Tab-separated table of C-alpha atoms in Angstrom:
chain	number	residue	atom	x	y	z
A	23	UNK	CA	-11.299	4.007	60.362
A	24	UNK	CA	-8.901	6.510	61.857
A	25	UNK	CA	-6.521	6.354	64.742
A	26	UNK	CA	-3.820	3.845	65.491
A	27	UNK	CA	-4.296	0.067	65.247
A	28	UNK	CA	-1.678	-2.478	66.317
A	29	UNK	CA	-0.718	-5.446	64.113
A	30	UNK	CA	1.809	-7.626	65.905
A	31	UNK	CA	5.181	-5.868	65.841
A	32	UNK	CA	3.961	-2.934	63.757
A	33	UNK	CA	1.067	-0.570	63.305
A	34	UNK	CA	-0.997	1.213	60.658
A	35	UNK	CA	-2.312	4.715	61.207
A	36	UNK	CA	-4.733	6.875	59.226
A	37	UNK	CA	-5.644	10.435	60.089
A	38	UNK	CA	-8.256	10.571	57.357
A	39	UNK	CA	-5.772	11.923	54.855
A	40	UNK	CA	-2.534	9.983	55.239
A	41	UNK	CA	-2.002	6.256	55.804
A	42	UNK	CA	1.241	5.445	57.621
A	43	UNK	CA	2.835	2.278	58.975
A	44	UNK	CA	5.691	1.359	61.287
A	45	UNK	CA	6.810	-1.542	59.110
A	46	UNK	CA	6.196	-2.786	55.535
A	47	UNK	CA	2.649	-4.143	55.610
A	48	UNK	CA	1.379	-6.529	52.935
A	49	UNK	CA	-2.160	-6.075	51.631
A	50	UNK	CA	-4.094	-7.728	48.794
A	51	UNK	CA	-4.811	-4.405	47.126
A	52	UNK	CA	-5.282	-0.691	47.713
A	53	UNK	CA	-8.264	1.158	46.229
A	54	UNK	CA	-8.196	4.940	45.827
A	55	UNK	CA	-11.744	6.222	45.229
A	56	UNK	CA	-11.151	9.959	44.933
A	57	UNK	CA	-11.409	11.437	41.436
A	58	UNK	CA	-9.517	14.589	42.411
A	59	UNK	CA	-6.885	13.607	44.993
A	60	UNK	CA	-3.401	12.376	44.062
A	61	UNK	CA	-2.130	9.195	45.692
A	62	UNK	CA	1.427	9.745	46.926
A	63	UNK	CA	3.935	7.082	48.030
A	64	UNK	CA	6.955	8.265	49.982
A	65	UNK	CA	10.023	6.305	48.865
A	66	UNK	CA	10.167	3.755	46.084
A	67	UNK	CA	7.354	1.705	44.582
A	68	UNK	CA	7.411	-1.814	43.172
A	69	UNK	CA	4.553	-3.720	41.559
A	70	UNK	CA	5.066	-7.502	41.419
A	71	UNK	CA	8.750	-7.102	42.324
A	72	UNK	CA	9.901	-5.997	38.844
A	73	UNK	CA	6.659	-5.465	36.928
A	74	UNK	CA	6.748	-1.724	37.573
A	75	UNK	CA	9.478	-0.148	39.671
A	76	UNK	CA	10.039	3.445	40.735
A	77	UNK	CA	13.477	4.132	42.199
A	78	UNK	CA	13.062	7.196	44.409
A	79	UNK	CA	16.841	7.665	44.742
A	80	UNK	CA	17.267	8.265	40.994
A	81	UNK	CA	13.676	9.088	39.948
A	82	UNK	CA	14.028	6.336	37.318
A	83	UNK	CA	11.180	4.042	36.284
A	84	UNK	CA	11.716	0.419	35.335
A	85	UNK	CA	9.387	-2.018	33.593
A	86	UNK	CA	10.525	-5.609	33.926
A	87	UNK	CA	13.644	-4.564	35.821
A	88	UNK	CA	14.389	-3.680	39.453
A	89	UNK	CA	17.387	-1.492	38.587
A	90	UNK	CA	16.331	1.060	35.962
A	91	UNK	CA	19.380	2.881	34.623
A	92	UNK	CA	17.492	5.603	32.749
A	93	UNK	CA	14.395	7.723	33.292
A	94	UNK	CA	12.543	4.847	31.651
A	95	UNK	CA	14.123	1.401	31.344
A	96	UNK	CA	12.207	-1.455	29.719
A	97	UNK	CA	13.453	-5.035	29.898
A	98	UNK	CA	11.843	-6.605	26.827
A	99	UNK	CA	9.974	-5.364	23.755
A	100	UNK	CA	7.915	-2.166	23.574
A	101	UNK	CA	4.848	-1.192	21.506
A	102	UNK	CA	3.851	2.456	21.131
A	103	UNK	CA	0.619	3.636	19.526
A	104	UNK	CA	-3.130	3.377	20.096
A	105	UNK	CA	-3.414	0.668	17.429
A	106	UNK	CA	-0.173	-1.121	18.273
A	107	UNK	CA	-1.299	-3.181	21.215
A	108	UNK	CA	0.546	-6.174	19.787
A	109	UNK	CA	3.674	-8.038	20.777
A	110	UNK	CA	6.855	-6.200	19.840
A	111	UNK	CA	9.929	-8.046	18.553
A	112	UNK	CA	12.081	-9.566	21.270
A	113	UNK	CA	13.893	-6.663	22.973
A	114	UNK	CA	12.693	-4.471	20.090
A	115	UNK	CA	10.446	-1.479	19.504
A	116	UNK	CA	7.497	-0.813	17.177
A	117	UNK	CA	6.035	2.684	16.832
A	118	UNK	CA	2.781	3.606	15.107
A	119	UNK	CA	3.369	7.324	14.649
A	120	UNK	CA	6.271	9.515	13.602
A	121	UNK	CA	9.604	9.414	15.403
A	122	UNK	CA	11.715	12.489	16.001
A	123	UNK	CA	15.370	12.379	17.011
A	124	UNK	CA	16.642	15.807	17.948
A	125	UNK	CA	13.237	17.325	17.205
A	126	UNK	CA	9.933	17.560	19.049
A	127	UNK	CA	7.896	17.962	15.860
A	128	UNK	CA	8.803	15.305	13.261
A	129	UNK	CA	7.051	15.829	9.920
A	130	UNK	CA	8.043	12.441	8.477
A	131	UNK	CA	7.908	8.903	9.834
A	132	UNK	CA	11.543	9.378	10.861
A	133	UNK	CA	13.168	12.784	11.175
A	134	UNK	CA	16.668	13.356	12.523
A	135	UNK	CA	17.838	16.847	13.388
A	136	UNK	CA	21.192	17.942	14.713
A	137	UNK	CA	23.306	21.057	14.910
A	138	UNK	CA	26.503	19.249	13.867
A	139	UNK	CA	25.769	17.107	10.784
A	140	UNK	CA	23.435	14.326	12.024
A	141	UNK	CA	24.733	10.904	11.020
A	142	UNK	CA	23.220	7.429	10.757
A	143	UNK	CA	25.747	4.682	11.429
A	144	UNK	CA	25.337	1.133	10.066
A	145	UNK	CA	27.944	-1.328	11.292
A	146	UNK	CA	28.392	-5.046	10.785
A	147	UNK	CA	30.007	-6.565	13.855
A	148	UNK	CA	31.316	-9.744	12.184
A	149	UNK	CA	32.141	-11.083	8.717
A	150	UNK	CA	32.897	-9.354	5.425
A	151	UNK	CA	29.346	-8.942	4.193
A	152	UNK	CA	27.520	-6.016	2.630
A	153	UNK	CA	25.935	-3.479	4.982
A	154	UNK	CA	22.834	-2.245	3.187
A	155	UNK	CA	19.827	0.036	3.262
A	156	UNK	CA	16.971	-1.665	1.372
A	157	UNK	CA	13.683	-0.368	-0.032
A	158	UNK	CA	10.503	-2.431	-0.493
A	159	UNK	CA	7.124	-1.765	-2.112
A	160	UNK	CA	3.651	-2.271	-0.620
A	161	UNK	CA	3.771	-5.982	-1.556
A	162	UNK	CA	6.963	-6.325	0.522
A	163	UNK	CA	8.981	-6.998	-2.642
A	164	UNK	CA	12.513	-5.643	-2.878
A	165	UNK	CA	12.809	-2.576	-5.148
A	166	UNK	CA	16.249	-1.065	-4.647
A	167	UNK	CA	19.030	-0.673	-2.147
A	168	UNK	CA	22.297	0.990	-1.279
A	169	UNK	CA	25.045	-1.180	0.135
A	170	UNK	CA	28.647	-0.917	1.245
A	171	UNK	CA	31.024	-3.865	1.232
A	172	UNK	CA	32.653	-4.117	4.635
A	173	UNK	CA	35.800	-5.755	3.236
A	174	UNK	CA	36.486	-2.992	0.665
A	175	UNK	CA	35.917	0.712	0.111
A	176	UNK	CA	32.970	0.113	-2.211
A	177	UNK	CA	29.483	1.681	-2.321
A	178	UNK	CA	26.881	0.104	-4.604
A	179	UNK	CA	23.413	0.975	-5.858
A	180	UNK	CA	21.393	-2.059	-6.911
A	181	UNK	CA	17.805	-2.814	-7.949
A	182	UNK	CA	15.551	-5.540	-9.321
A	183	UNK	CA	14.547	-8.953	-8.110
A	184	UNK	CA	16.953	-10.672	-8.125
A	185	UNK	CA	19.073	-7.619	-7.429
A	186	UNK	CA	21.617	-6.457	-9.984
A	187	UNK	CA	24.259	-3.764	-9.605
A	188	UNK	CA	23.294	-0.444	-11.198
A	189	UNK	CA	26.291	1.610	-10.115
A	190	UNK	CA	29.459	1.195	-8.078
A	191	UNK	CA	31.655	3.805	-6.430
A	192	UNK	CA	35.088	2.643	-5.312
A	193	UNK	CA	38.577	4.016	-4.808
A	194	UNK	CA	39.300	2.997	-8.423
A	195	UNK	CA	36.432	4.892	-9.991
A	196	UNK	CA	32.718	5.007	-10.741
A	197	UNK	CA	31.129	2.087	-12.526
A	198	UNK	CA	27.744	1.908	-14.252
A	199	UNK	CA	26.413	-1.611	-14.667
A	200	UNK	CA	29.563	-3.116	-13.204
A	201	UNK	CA	30.608	-4.119	-9.696
A	202	UNK	CA	34.321	-3.634	-10.414
A	203	UNK	CA	35.129	-0.434	-12.340
A	204	UNK	CA	38.582	-0.531	-13.870
A	205	UNK	CA	38.902	3.212	-14.559
A	206	UNK	CA	37.675	6.532	-13.214
A	207	UNK	CA	34.519	5.903	-15.249
A	208	UNK	CA	33.585	2.418	-16.451
A	209	UNK	CA	30.342	1.683	-18.308
A	210	UNK	CA	29.219	-1.885	-18.955
A	211	UNK	CA	26.957	-1.478	-21.981
A	212	UNK	CA	26.047	1.401	-24.276
A	213	UNK	CA	26.077	5.113	-23.437
A	214	UNK	CA	24.221	8.178	-24.703
A	215	UNK	CA	25.317	11.786	-24.205
A	216	UNK	CA	23.174	14.804	-24.957
A	217	UNK	CA	19.975	16.494	-23.791
A	218	UNK	CA	18.037	15.074	-26.748
A	219	UNK	CA	19.747	11.698	-26.730
A	220	UNK	CA	19.028	10.681	-23.155
A	221	UNK	CA	16.001	8.520	-24.017
A	222	UNK	CA	17.569	6.896	-27.088
A	223	UNK	CA	19.098	3.437	-26.806
A	224	UNK	CA	22.778	3.369	-27.681
A	225	UNK	CA	24.267	0.642	-29.895
A	226	UNK	CA	25.327	-2.479	-28.011
A	227	UNK	CA	28.492	-1.564	-26.089
A	228	UNK	CA	28.654	1.637	-28.147
A	229	UNK	CA	28.093	5.363	-27.692
A	230	UNK	CA	26.043	8.083	-29.380
A	231	UNK	CA	26.865	11.758	-28.769
A	232	UNK	CA	24.668	14.710	-29.651
A	233	UNK	CA	27.229	17.507	-29.529
A	234	UNK	CA	30.791	17.963	-30.722
A	235	UNK	CA	33.549	15.646	-29.543
A	236	UNK	CA	37.054	16.834	-28.785
A	237	UNK	CA	40.040	14.520	-28.435
A	238	UNK	CA	43.071	16.310	-27.055
A	239	UNK	CA	41.187	19.588	-27.060
A	240	UNK	CA	38.671	21.276	-24.754
A	241	UNK	CA	37.098	23.351	-27.545
A	242	UNK	CA	36.109	21.122	-30.484
A	243	UNK	CA	34.930	23.276	-33.368
A	244	UNK	CA	33.583	20.412	-35.468
A	245	UNK	CA	31.573	17.289	-34.758
A	246	UNK	CA	34.895	15.521	-34.208
A	247	UNK	CA	38.032	17.503	-33.480
A	248	UNK	CA	41.314	15.696	-32.883
A	249	UNK	CA	44.322	17.662	-31.638
A	250	UNK	CA	47.174	15.273	-32.354
A	251	UNK	CA	47.862	12.214	-34.405
A	252	UNK	CA	45.280	9.550	-35.168
A	253	UNK	CA	45.610	6.040	-36.513
A	254	UNK	CA	42.602	4.630	-38.345
A	255	UNK	CA	42.892	1.084	-39.637
A	256	UNK	CA	39.696	1.022	-41.684
A	257	UNK	CA	37.914	3.189	-44.242
A	258	UNK	CA	36.659	6.687	-43.486
A	259	UNK	CA	33.739	8.124	-45.402
A	260	UNK	CA	33.366	11.887	-45.232
A	261	UNK	CA	31.885	14.715	-47.275
A	262	UNK	CA	35.188	16.596	-47.042
A	263	UNK	CA	38.367	16.953	-44.991
A	264	UNK	CA	39.718	20.244	-43.705
A	265	UNK	CA	43.416	20.566	-42.823
A	266	UNK	CA	44.109	23.824	-40.999
A	267	UNK	CA	47.878	23.601	-40.594
A	268	UNK	CA	49.964	25.833	-42.872
A	269	UNK	CA	53.135	23.802	-42.388
A	270	UNK	CA	52.160	20.134	-41.989
A	271	UNK	CA	51.705	17.826	-44.980
A	272	UNK	CA	48.519	15.800	-45.290
A	273	UNK	CA	49.279	12.356	-46.629
A	274	UNK	CA	46.697	9.944	-48.060
A	275	UNK	CA	48.136	6.529	-49.050
A	276	UNK	CA	44.912	5.821	-50.849
A	277	UNK	CA	42.127	8.201	-51.871
A	278	UNK	CA	38.834	7.484	-53.549
A	279	UNK	CA	36.713	10.389	-54.680
A	280	UNK	CA	33.095	9.930	-55.743
């Protein structure tokens, strides 16, 4: 009905449009039947104390909390997506669609945009363990990963199951197949160099090179060019030797010609 009705120390009043009260009345429920009107509550709103809270002084909304500190504050886990009506991890978040940070139109599952070099920070808060980014296949089996040791300036690329180190970058150098490079470039195993040699297996702990090799020179003019002295403690087999110096003397302690 309309008009004013007394209820003990307070009253409720409805003019057909607005329902007002002198105190804070308690009712079992309120039903709004209009399909066009908007129900408006002056002041804050709380459902089941902390189930859903609107703080009119800050315009913040809280779910599971009576003191929302942001536009939306959720105390507990959150699921987002029409097919993700499942329990989220404790105090965690699961999202069905794409997520954009710094963008309103993400084109990948996760897209991060920023005007000043967007950065992802991974930090271990205790212990000297590896902080890693890991990749898994559709069977949830580990494929590869990138990790940084928190107790040293070391970045590693590893793969396989169990995982083995493929490459290591440290302040000492770059290592391939080793977790502790001892030089600027350390290779544990064989190496191949050359556009046509890249798919050929090198000898065990050896090297095969397609082009010319220069030692002490940046412009080798033969398959092997050595600018300086060389000591060879075993036999050398060659079609011929060319000595280009006009002043030095070539000395052969032993020579066999076939």
